Short mmCIF file of C-alpha atoms in Angstrom, two decimals:
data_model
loop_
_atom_site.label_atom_id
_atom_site.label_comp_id
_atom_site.label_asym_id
_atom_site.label_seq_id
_atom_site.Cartn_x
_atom_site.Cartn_y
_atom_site.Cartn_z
CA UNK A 39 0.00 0.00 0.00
CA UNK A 40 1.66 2.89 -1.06
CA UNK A 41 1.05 6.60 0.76
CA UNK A 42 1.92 10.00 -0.21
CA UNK A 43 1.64 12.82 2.38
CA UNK A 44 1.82 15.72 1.14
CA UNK A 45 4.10 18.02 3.03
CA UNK A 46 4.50 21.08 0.91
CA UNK A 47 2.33 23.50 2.86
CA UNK A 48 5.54 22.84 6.08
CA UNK A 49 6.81 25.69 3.40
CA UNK A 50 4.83 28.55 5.15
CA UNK A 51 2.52 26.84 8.17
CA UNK A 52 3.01 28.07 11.58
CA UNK A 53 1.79 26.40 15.01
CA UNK A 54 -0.90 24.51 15.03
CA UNK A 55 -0.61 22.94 11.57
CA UNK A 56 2.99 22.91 11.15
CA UNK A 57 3.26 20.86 14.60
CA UNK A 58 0.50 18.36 12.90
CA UNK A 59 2.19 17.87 9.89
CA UNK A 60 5.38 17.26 11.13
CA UNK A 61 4.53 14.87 14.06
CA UNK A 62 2.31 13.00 11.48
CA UNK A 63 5.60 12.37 9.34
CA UNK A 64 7.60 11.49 13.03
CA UNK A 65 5.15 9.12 14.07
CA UNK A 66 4.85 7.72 10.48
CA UNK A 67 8.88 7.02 10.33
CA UNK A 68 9.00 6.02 14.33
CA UNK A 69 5.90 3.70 13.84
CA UNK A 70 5.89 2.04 10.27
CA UNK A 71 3.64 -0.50 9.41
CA UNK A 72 4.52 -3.31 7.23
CA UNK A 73 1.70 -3.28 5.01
CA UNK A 74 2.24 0.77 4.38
CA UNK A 75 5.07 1.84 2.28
CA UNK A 76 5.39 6.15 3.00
CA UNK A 77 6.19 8.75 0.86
CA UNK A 78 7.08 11.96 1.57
CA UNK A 79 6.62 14.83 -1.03
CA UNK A 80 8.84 16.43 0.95
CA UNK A 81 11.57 16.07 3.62
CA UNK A 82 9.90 17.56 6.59
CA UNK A 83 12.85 19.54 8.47
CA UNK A 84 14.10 20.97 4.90
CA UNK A 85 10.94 22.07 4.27
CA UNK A 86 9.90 24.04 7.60
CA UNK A 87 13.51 25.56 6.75
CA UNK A 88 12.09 27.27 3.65
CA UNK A 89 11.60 30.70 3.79
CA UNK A 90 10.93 31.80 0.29
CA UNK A 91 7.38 32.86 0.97
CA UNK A 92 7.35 33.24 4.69
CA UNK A 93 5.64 36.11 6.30
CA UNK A 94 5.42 37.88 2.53
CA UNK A 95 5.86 41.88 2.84
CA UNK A 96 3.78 43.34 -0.09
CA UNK A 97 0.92 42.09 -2.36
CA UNK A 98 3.01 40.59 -4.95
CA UNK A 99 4.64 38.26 -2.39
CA UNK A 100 1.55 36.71 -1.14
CA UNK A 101 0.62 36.84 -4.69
CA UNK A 102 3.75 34.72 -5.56
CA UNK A 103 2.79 32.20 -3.14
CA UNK A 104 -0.72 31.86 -4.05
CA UNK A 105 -0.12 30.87 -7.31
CA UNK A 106 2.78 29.01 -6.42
CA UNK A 107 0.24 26.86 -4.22
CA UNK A 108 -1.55 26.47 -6.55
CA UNK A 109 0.42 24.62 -8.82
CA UNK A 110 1.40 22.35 -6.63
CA UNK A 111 -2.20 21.35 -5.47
CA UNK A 112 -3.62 21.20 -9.43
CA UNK A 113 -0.49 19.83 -10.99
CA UNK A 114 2.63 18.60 -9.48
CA UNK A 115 0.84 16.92 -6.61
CA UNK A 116 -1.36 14.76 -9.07
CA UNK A 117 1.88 14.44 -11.28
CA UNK A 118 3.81 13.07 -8.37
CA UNK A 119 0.30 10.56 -7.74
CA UNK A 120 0.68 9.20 -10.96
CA UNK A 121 4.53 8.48 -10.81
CA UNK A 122 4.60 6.52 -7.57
CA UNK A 123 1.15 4.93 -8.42
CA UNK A 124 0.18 6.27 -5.47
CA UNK A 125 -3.40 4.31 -3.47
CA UNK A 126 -3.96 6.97 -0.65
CA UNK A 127 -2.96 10.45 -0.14
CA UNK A 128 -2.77 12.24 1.95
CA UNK A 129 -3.42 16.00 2.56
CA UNK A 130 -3.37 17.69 5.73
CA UNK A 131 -3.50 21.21 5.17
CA UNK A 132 -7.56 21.81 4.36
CA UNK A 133 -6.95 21.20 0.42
CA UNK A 134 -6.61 18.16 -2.01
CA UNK A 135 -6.42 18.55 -5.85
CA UNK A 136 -9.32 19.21 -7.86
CA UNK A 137 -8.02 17.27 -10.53
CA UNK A 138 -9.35 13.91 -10.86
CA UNK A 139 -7.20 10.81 -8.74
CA UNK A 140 -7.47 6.94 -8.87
CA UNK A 141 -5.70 6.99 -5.39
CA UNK A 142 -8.06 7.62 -2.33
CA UNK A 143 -8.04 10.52 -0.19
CA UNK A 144 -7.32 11.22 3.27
CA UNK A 145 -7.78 15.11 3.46
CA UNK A 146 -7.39 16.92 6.91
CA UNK A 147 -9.91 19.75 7.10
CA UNK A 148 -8.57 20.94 11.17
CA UNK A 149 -11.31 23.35 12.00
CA UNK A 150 -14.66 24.80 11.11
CA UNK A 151 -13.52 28.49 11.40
CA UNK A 152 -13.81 29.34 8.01
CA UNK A 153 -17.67 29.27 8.54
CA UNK A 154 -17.83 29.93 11.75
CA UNK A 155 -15.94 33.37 12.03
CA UNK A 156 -16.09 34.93 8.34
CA UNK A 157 -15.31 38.01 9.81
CA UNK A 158 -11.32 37.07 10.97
CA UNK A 159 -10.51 36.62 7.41
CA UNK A 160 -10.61 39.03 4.02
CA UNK A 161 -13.26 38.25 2.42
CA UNK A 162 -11.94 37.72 -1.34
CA UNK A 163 -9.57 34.62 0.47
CA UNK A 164 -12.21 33.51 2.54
CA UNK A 165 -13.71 32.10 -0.21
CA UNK A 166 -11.42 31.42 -3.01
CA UNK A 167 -10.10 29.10 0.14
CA UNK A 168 -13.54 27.70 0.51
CA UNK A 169 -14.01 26.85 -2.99
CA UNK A 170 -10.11 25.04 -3.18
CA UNK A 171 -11.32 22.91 -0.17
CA UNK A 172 -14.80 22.09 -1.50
CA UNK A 173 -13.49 21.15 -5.47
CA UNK A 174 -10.97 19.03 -3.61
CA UNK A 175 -13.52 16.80 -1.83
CA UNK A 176 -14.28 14.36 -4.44
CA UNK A 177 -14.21 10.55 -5.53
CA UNK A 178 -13.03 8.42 -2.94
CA UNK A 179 -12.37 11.26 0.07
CA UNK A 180 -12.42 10.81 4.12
CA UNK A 181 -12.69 13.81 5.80
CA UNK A 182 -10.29 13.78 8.77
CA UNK A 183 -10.35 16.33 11.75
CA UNK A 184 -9.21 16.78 14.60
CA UNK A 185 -12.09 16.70 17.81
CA UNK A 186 -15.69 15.78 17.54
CA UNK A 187 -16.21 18.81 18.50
CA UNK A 188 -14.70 20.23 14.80
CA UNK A 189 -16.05 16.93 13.41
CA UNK A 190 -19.97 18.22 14.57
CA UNK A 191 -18.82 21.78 13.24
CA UNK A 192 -18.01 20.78 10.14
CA UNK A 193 -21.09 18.56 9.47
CA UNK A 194 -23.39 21.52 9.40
CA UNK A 195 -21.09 23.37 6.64
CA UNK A 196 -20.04 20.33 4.68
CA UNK A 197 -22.05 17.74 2.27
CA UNK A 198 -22.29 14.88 4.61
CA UNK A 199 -21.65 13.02 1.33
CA UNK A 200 -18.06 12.80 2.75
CA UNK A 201 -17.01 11.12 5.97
CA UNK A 202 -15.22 12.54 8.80
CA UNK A 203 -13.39 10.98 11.60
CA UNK A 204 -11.53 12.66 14.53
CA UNK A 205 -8.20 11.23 14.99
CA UNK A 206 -6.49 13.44 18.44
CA UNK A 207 -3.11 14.31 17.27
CA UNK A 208 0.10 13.99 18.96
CA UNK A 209 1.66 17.68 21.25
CA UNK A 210 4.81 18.74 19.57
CA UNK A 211 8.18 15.83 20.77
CA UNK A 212 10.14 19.10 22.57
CA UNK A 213 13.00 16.43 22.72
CA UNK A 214 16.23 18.96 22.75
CA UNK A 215 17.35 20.55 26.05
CA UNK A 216 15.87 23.76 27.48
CA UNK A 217 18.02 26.77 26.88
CA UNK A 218 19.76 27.34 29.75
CA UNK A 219 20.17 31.41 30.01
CA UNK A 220 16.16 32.15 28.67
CA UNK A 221 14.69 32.83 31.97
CA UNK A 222 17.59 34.99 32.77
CA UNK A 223 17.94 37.18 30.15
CA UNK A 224 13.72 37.49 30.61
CA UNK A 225 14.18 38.03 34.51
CA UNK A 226 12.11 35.20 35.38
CA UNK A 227 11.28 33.14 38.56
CA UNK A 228 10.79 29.58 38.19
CA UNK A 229 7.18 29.35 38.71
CA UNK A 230 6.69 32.69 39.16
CA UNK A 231 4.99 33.45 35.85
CA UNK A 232 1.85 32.39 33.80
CA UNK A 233 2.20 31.42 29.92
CA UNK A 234 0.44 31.56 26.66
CA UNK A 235 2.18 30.29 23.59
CA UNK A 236 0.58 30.80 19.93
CA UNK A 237 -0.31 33.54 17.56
CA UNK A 238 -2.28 36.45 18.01
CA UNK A 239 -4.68 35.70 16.06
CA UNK A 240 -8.54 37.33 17.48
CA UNK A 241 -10.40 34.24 18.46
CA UNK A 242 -7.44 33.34 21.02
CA UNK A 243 -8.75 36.48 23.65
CA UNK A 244 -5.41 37.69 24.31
CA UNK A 245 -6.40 41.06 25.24
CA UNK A 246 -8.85 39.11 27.73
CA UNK A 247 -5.86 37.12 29.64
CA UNK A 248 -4.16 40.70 29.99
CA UNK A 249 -7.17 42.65 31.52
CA UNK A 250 -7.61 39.44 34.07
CA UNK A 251 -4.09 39.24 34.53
CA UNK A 252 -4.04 42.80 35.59
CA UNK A 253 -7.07 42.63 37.78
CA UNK A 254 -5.13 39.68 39.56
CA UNK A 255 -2.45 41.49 40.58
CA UNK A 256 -4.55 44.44 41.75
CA UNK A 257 -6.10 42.05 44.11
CA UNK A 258 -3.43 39.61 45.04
CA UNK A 259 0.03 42.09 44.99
CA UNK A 260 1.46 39.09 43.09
CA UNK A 261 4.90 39.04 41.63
CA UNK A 262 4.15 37.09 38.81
CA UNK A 263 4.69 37.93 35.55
CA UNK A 264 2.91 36.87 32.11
CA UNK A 265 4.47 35.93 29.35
CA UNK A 266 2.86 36.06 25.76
CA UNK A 267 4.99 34.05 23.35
CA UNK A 268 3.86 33.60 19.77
CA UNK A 269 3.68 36.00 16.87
CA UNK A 270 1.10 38.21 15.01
CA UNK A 271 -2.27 37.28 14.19
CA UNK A 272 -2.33 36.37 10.08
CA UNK A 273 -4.33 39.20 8.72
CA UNK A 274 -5.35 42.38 9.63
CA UNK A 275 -9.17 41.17 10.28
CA UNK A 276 -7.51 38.56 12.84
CA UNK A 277 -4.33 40.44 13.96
CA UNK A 278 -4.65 41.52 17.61
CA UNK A 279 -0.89 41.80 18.58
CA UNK A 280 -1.03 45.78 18.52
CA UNK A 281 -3.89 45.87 20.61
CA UNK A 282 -2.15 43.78 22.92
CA UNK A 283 0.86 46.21 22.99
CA UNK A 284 -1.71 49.09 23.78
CA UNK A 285 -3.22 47.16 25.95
CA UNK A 286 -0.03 46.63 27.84
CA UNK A 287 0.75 50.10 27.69
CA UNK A 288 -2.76 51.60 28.96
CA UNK A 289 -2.81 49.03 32.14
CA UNK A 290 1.13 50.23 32.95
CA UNK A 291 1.91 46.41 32.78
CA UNK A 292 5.65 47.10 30.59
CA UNK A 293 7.96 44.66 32.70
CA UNK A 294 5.32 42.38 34.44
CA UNK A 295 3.53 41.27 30.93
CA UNK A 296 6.17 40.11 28.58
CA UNK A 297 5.58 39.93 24.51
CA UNK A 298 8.77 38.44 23.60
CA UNK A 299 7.29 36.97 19.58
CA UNK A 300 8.25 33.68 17.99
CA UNK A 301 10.60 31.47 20.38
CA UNK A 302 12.84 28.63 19.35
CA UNK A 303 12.27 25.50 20.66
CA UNK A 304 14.67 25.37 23.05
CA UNK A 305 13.15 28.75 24.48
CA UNK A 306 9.71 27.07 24.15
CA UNK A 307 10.78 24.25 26.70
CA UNK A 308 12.60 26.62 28.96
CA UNK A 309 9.29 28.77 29.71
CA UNK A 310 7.47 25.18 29.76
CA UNK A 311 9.46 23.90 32.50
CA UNK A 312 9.38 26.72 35.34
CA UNK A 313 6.06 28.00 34.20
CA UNK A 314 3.35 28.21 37.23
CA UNK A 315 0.77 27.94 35.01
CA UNK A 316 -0.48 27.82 31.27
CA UNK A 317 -3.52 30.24 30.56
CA UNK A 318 -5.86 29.15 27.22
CA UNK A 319 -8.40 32.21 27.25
CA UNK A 320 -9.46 31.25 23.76
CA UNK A 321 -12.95 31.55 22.05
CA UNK A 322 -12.71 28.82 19.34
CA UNK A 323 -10.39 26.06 19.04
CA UNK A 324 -10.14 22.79 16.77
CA UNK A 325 -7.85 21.14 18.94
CA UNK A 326 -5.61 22.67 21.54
CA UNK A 327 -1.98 21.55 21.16
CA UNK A 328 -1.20 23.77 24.24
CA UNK A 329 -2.64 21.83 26.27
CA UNK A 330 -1.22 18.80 26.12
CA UNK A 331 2.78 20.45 25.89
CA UNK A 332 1.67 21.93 29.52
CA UNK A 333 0.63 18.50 30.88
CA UNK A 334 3.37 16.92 29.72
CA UNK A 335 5.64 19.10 31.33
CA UNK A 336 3.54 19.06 34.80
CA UNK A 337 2.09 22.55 34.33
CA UNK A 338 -1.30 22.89 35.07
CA UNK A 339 -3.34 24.69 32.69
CA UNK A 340 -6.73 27.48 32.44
CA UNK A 341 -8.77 27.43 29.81
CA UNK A 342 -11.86 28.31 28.47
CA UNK A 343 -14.79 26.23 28.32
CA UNK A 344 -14.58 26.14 24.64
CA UNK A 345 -15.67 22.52 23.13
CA UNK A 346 -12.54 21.39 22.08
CA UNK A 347 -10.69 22.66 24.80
CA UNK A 348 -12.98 20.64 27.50
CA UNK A 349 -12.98 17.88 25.17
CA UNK A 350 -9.01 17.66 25.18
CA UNK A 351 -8.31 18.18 28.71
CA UNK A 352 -11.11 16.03 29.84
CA UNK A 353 -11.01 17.02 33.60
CA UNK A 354 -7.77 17.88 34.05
CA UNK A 355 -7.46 21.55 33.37
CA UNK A 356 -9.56 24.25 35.60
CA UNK A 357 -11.86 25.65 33.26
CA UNK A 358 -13.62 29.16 32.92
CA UNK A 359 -16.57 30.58 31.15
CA UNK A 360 -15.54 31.95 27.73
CA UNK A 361 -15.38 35.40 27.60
CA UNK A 362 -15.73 36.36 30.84
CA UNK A 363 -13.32 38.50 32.93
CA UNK A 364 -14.05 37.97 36.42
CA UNK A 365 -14.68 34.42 35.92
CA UNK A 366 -10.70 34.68 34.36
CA UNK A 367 -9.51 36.97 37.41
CA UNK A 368 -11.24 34.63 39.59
CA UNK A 369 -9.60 31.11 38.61
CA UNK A 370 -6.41 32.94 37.70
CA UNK A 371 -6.76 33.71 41.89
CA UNK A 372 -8.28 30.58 42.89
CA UNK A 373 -4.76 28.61 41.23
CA UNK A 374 -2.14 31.04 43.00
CA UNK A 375 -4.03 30.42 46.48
CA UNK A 376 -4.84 27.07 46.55
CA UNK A 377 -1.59 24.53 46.44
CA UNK A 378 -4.04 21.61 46.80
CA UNK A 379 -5.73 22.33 43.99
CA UNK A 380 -2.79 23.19 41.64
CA UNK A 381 -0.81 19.38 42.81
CA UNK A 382 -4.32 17.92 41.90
CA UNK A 383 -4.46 19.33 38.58
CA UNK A 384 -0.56 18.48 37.65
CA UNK A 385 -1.18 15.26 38.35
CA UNK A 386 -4.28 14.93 36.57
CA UNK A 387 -2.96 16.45 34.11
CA UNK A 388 0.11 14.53 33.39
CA UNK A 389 -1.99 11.65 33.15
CA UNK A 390 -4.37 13.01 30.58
CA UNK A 391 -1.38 13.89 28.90
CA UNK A 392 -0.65 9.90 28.29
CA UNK A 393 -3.80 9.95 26.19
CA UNK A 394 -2.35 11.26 23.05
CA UNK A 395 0.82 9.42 21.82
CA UNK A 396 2.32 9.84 18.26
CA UNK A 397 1.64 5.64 18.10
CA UNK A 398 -2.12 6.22 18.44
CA UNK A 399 -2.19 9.46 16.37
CA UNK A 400 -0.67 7.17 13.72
CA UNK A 401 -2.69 4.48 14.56
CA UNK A 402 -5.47 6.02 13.57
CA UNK A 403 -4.33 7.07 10.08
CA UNK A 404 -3.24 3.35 9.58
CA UNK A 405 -6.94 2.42 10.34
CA UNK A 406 -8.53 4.36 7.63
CA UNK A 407 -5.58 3.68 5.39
CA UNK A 408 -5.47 -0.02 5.76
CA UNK A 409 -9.52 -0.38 5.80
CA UNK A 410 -10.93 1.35 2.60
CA UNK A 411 -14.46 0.44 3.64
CA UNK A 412 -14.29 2.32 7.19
CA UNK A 413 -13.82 5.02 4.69
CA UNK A 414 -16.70 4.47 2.66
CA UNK A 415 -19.98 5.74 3.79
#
């Protein structure tokens, strides 16, 4: 059985995706099956070292990499089916070639936000996007996502003509040591600070976790520090890293809240390790890879009782009611006083952790893979 995942999109994807894609093609090299026989399109560290059409600067730039997209979807993708005589493929980045296949499809659709928040994204992409995704979903497709709750999101936009299965992805293998000198050179306590890692994108209610985080120390005289890690949101509808700044600025929170954009993964681990706790204020989530990096390293984690996010921490995070501030203040309280219940939520958490390996992330591809009528409907 031959399989071609297609990794080209590693080119310009940034957390969430990027860590999917590339723990997919770990778990598929740690865990091979000897009825599968993998092929890469691409080699997965070269390609997330590509930075021809990163963060584009001007029009023609993103223009560049639009059509450059392009032709790999509608013609060197199916090209590179037909050479390898290829019998699934594999595309998990939203879109799989219009063009017609004799392979089957295994297309990874991660999230209903498209639909479900029109307003984060311009409008012209919004649905040129749309339309790539729906021409792609044809012949012999299974829809894959990742929660139920995306998989019931995405049945009320998409022709249930297609399938979909939830299959929980594996948290990013932060395998390398910490670096050393991070919390130094950010003057930071070990556990003396709260975290967020991931872009600014809207939906994630960063400028929520900063008004809590200031009413917190109004009322507690805490020490603590935040620390925002991550980069800007990925248009201007969902950008809300200046806000942030002014946000900062307004609440006279320069030194105690600390913006310090896209971290290596060395840095990642460092904050990861000595964090007090992780803070997950967001409104809509597919997944929540957060999470489970938090767990793993014993950090107990707040988040919103988004869907997904409940559905990924089971009961093992302390959850809040989205959106609101003084339920935020409150829990972001409630953790710093209450040693008890922090122990009881590492522990849990560590073990809910456990529940998503790379070997049953892959394990679940190799079901649908290896069983062409599970994908049929």
């Amino acid at each position: 059985m031959k399989v071609l995942l297609d990794l080209q999109y590693l080119n310009v994807a940034t957390t969430g995706i990027k860590t999917y894609m590339v723990e997919l093609a770990k778990a598929a090299r740690k865990y091979p099956h000897p009825e599968v026989h993998w092929i890469f399109t691409h080699e997965p560290e070269e390609q997330v070292k590509d930075e021809k059409f990163k963060q584009p600067q001007s029009k023609l730039q993103r223009l560049n990499y639009h059509m450059d997209y392009f032709r790999w979807k509608e013609f060197q993708l199916p090209d590179l089916v037909k050479k390898h005589g290829v019998d699934v493929l594999i595309c998990p980045d939203f879109v799989s070639p219009a063009a017609s296949l004799t392979c089957r499809r295994l297309t990874v659709i991660h999230d209903a936000f498209f639909w479900q928040i029109p307003q984060n994204y311009p409008a012209w992409w919004r649905k040129y996007f749309i339309n790539l995704i729906k021409k792609g979903l044809k012949e012999k497709t299974h829809i894959i996502t990742t929660t139920e709750y995306s998989k019931n999101s995405l049945l009320k936009y998409l022709s249930t003509e297609w399938p979909i299965t939830a299959i929980y992805q594996a948290p990013k293998g932060l395998k390398n040591a910490a670096d050393p000198q991070f919390l130094k050179k950010l003057e930071l306590q070990p556990s003396e600070y709260f975290i967020h890692i991931g872009t600014f994108d809207r939906r994630k209610n960063i400028p929520l976790l900063v008004q809590a985080f200031w009413g917190y120390l109004q009322r507690t005289q805490s020490n603590k520090k935040l620390v925002l890690a991550g980069g800007p949101g990925q248009s201007k509808q969902m950008n809300d890293f200046p806000s942030v700044l002014k946000l900062v600025e307004k609440l006279g929170l320069q030194g105690k809240v600390l913006v310090t954009g896209y971290l290596k993964d060395a840095e990642v681990k460092a904050l990861y390790e000595k964090a007090f706790a992780y803070v997950f204020p967001s409104e809509n989530e597919g997944f929540g890879i957060p999470i489970l990096e938090s767990m793993g390293f014993g950090v107990p984690v707040i988040h919103s009782n988004q869907p997904a996010l409940l559905e990924v921490a089971g009961e093992a995070g302390l959850p809040f009611q989205t959106g609101s501030l003084e339920d935020l203040t409150q829990k972001l309280i409630l953790l710093d006083q209450d040693e008890k219940l922090r122990k009881n939520l590492i522990q849990k958490g560590k073990e809910r952790s456990e529940d998503f390996s790379a070997k049953k992330f892959i394990d679940g591809f190799y079901q649908l893979i290896l069983n062409p009528k599970t994908a049929e409907k």
